[in-house]
Amino acid sequence: SGAVTSDENEQDLSKYGLDLELFKSYTEGFLSEAGKALNEEEIRNLAFSAKLMTLECGVRFLTDYLNGDTYFKTEYPEHNLVRCRTQFKLVEDIEKHMDEMNECVDEIYRRSLIEA
């Protein structure tokens, strides 16, 4: 949930979403350092992994909200509810851009093989 247009505490969901350029930058950095340690299946699932981890984080925020905010530090009563909504909005954005994200990963990975 790092490649986003705003902070996870943003209450206006129209301001929150996936930043594809930031995703590309993170992917380039990640693959340049960890790419050789990953197998092809792991690399092929990088974009899906971003979606899965974002969904997990959203569920954790929602669970904490429903359990009375006992795990995550909050600044106001519905803070974790706001956070879960931003994470779920990001999951929607990732789903909309999954093909582009996969193409980005493939391109960066292929380029890293050529440069190696």
Short mmCIF file of C-alpha atoms in Angstrom, two decimals:
data_model
loop_
_atom_site.label_atom_id
_atom_site.label_comp_id
_atom_site.label_asym_id
_atom_site.label_seq_id
_atom_site.Cartn_x
_atom_site.Cartn_y
_atom_site.Cartn_z
CA SER A 1 0.00 0.00 0.00
CA GLY A 2 2.96 2.31 -0.55
CA ALA A 3 2.36 3.17 -4.21
CA VAL A 4 -0.58 5.44 -3.54
CA THR A 5 -1.72 8.97 -4.30
CA SER A 6 -2.44 9.94 -0.69
CA ASP A 7 -2.08 8.89 2.94
CA GLU A 8 -3.97 5.85 4.31
CA ASN A 9 -5.76 8.23 6.67
CA GLU A 10 -7.40 10.12 3.77
CA GLN A 11 -11.15 10.27 4.32
CA ASP A 12 -11.93 11.49 0.79
CA LEU A 13 -11.60 8.27 -1.20
CA SER A 14 -11.58 10.18 -4.48
CA LYS A 15 -8.09 11.38 -3.50
CA TYR A 16 -6.81 7.88 -2.75
CA GLY A 17 -5.67 5.33 -5.27
CA LEU A 18 -2.86 3.56 -7.04
CA ASP A 19 0.05 5.60 -8.38
CA LEU A 20 1.34 3.51 -11.29
CA GLU A 21 4.55 5.51 -11.63
CA LEU A 22 5.34 4.96 -7.97
CA PHE A 23 4.53 1.25 -8.37
CA LYS A 24 6.96 1.14 -11.29
CA SER A 25 9.69 2.82 -9.22
CA TYR A 26 9.17 0.46 -6.29
CA THR A 27 9.20 -2.53 -8.65
CA GLU A 28 12.45 -1.38 -10.27
CA GLY A 29 14.10 -0.96 -6.88
CA PHE A 30 12.75 -4.22 -5.50
CA LEU A 31 13.74 -6.31 -8.50
CA SER A 32 17.18 -4.69 -8.74
CA GLU A 33 17.92 -5.85 -5.19
CA ALA A 34 15.85 -9.00 -4.74
CA GLY A 35 15.18 -10.15 -8.30
CA LYS A 36 17.94 -12.75 -8.37
CA ALA A 37 16.61 -14.37 -5.20
CA LEU A 38 13.10 -14.79 -6.65
CA ASN A 39 11.87 -17.52 -8.94
CA GLU A 40 9.74 -16.81 -12.01
CA GLU A 41 6.46 -17.63 -10.26
CA GLU A 42 7.23 -15.16 -7.47
CA ILE A 43 8.07 -12.46 -9.99
CA ARG A 44 4.98 -13.25 -12.06
CA ASN A 45 2.86 -12.76 -8.92
CA LEU A 46 4.33 -9.45 -7.72
CA ALA A 47 1.34 -7.36 -8.81
CA PHE A 48 -1.11 -9.89 -7.38
CA SER A 49 0.91 -9.90 -4.16
CA ALA A 50 0.46 -6.13 -3.88
CA LYS A 51 -3.29 -6.63 -4.14
CA LEU A 52 -3.31 -9.51 -1.65
CA MET A 53 -1.24 -7.64 0.96
CA THR A 54 -3.44 -4.56 0.58
CA LEU A 55 -6.58 -6.66 1.06
CA GLU A 56 -5.04 -8.30 4.13
CA CYS A 57 -4.20 -4.91 5.61
CA GLY A 58 -7.73 -3.66 4.97
CA VAL A 59 -9.20 -6.73 6.67
CA ARG A 60 -6.87 -6.22 9.64
CA PHE A 61 -7.95 -2.57 9.99
CA LEU A 62 -11.61 -3.58 9.77
CA THR A 63 -11.15 -6.41 12.27
CA ASP A 64 -9.41 -4.08 14.69
CA TYR A 65 -12.21 -1.52 14.30
CA LEU A 66 -14.85 -4.19 15.00
CA ASN A 67 -12.86 -5.43 18.01
CA GLY A 68 -12.69 -1.98 19.59
CA ASP A 69 -9.37 -0.73 18.17
CA THR A 70 -7.13 -2.85 20.38
CA TYR A 71 -4.24 -3.49 17.97
CA PHE A 72 -3.54 -0.44 15.78
CA LYS A 73 -2.99 2.94 17.39
CA THR A 74 -5.84 5.26 16.47
CA GLU A 75 -6.28 9.02 16.67
CA TYR A 76 -10.10 9.14 16.60
CA PRO A 77 -13.02 6.69 16.99
CA GLU A 78 -13.43 5.63 13.32
CA HIS A 79 -9.77 5.84 12.35
CA ASN A 80 -9.40 2.13 11.55
CA LEU A 81 -12.66 2.21 9.58
CA VAL A 82 -11.23 5.03 7.45
CA ARG A 83 -8.03 3.05 7.00
CA CYS A 84 -9.86 -0.10 5.93
CA ARG A 85 -11.86 1.89 3.38
CA THR A 86 -8.70 3.33 1.84
CA GLN A 87 -7.17 -0.13 1.61
CA PHE A 88 -10.29 -1.56 -0.03
CA LYS A 89 -10.35 1.37 -2.47
CA LEU A 90 -6.75 0.58 -3.33
CA VAL A 91 -7.67 -3.07 -3.95
CA GLU A 92 -10.29 -1.85 -6.45
CA ASP A 93 -7.71 0.37 -8.17
CA ILE A 94 -5.19 -2.46 -8.31
CA GLU A 95 -7.83 -4.70 -9.90
CA LYS A 96 -8.52 -2.03 -12.54
CA HIS A 97 -4.82 -1.70 -13.33
CA MET A 98 -3.67 -5.29 -12.87
CA ASP A 99 -2.80 -5.77 -16.54
CA GLU A 100 -0.68 -2.61 -16.54
CA MET A 101 1.01 -3.64 -13.30
CA ASN A 102 1.83 -7.09 -14.68
CA GLU A 103 3.20 -5.54 -17.88
CA CYS A 104 5.34 -3.23 -15.77
CA VAL A 105 6.77 -6.13 -13.75
CA ASP A 106 7.42 -8.16 -16.92
CA GLU A 107 9.16 -5.26 -18.64
CA ILE A 108 11.38 -4.47 -15.66
CA TYR A 109 12.22 -8.15 -15.15
CA ARG A 110 13.10 -8.68 -18.83
CA ARG A 111 15.25 -5.55 -18.80
CA SER A 112 17.07 -6.79 -15.68
CA LEU A 113 17.87 -10.08 -17.44
CA ILE A 114 19.35 -8.22 -20.41
CA GLU A 115 21.44 -5.96 -18.18
CA ALA A 116 22.73 -8.88 -16.07
#
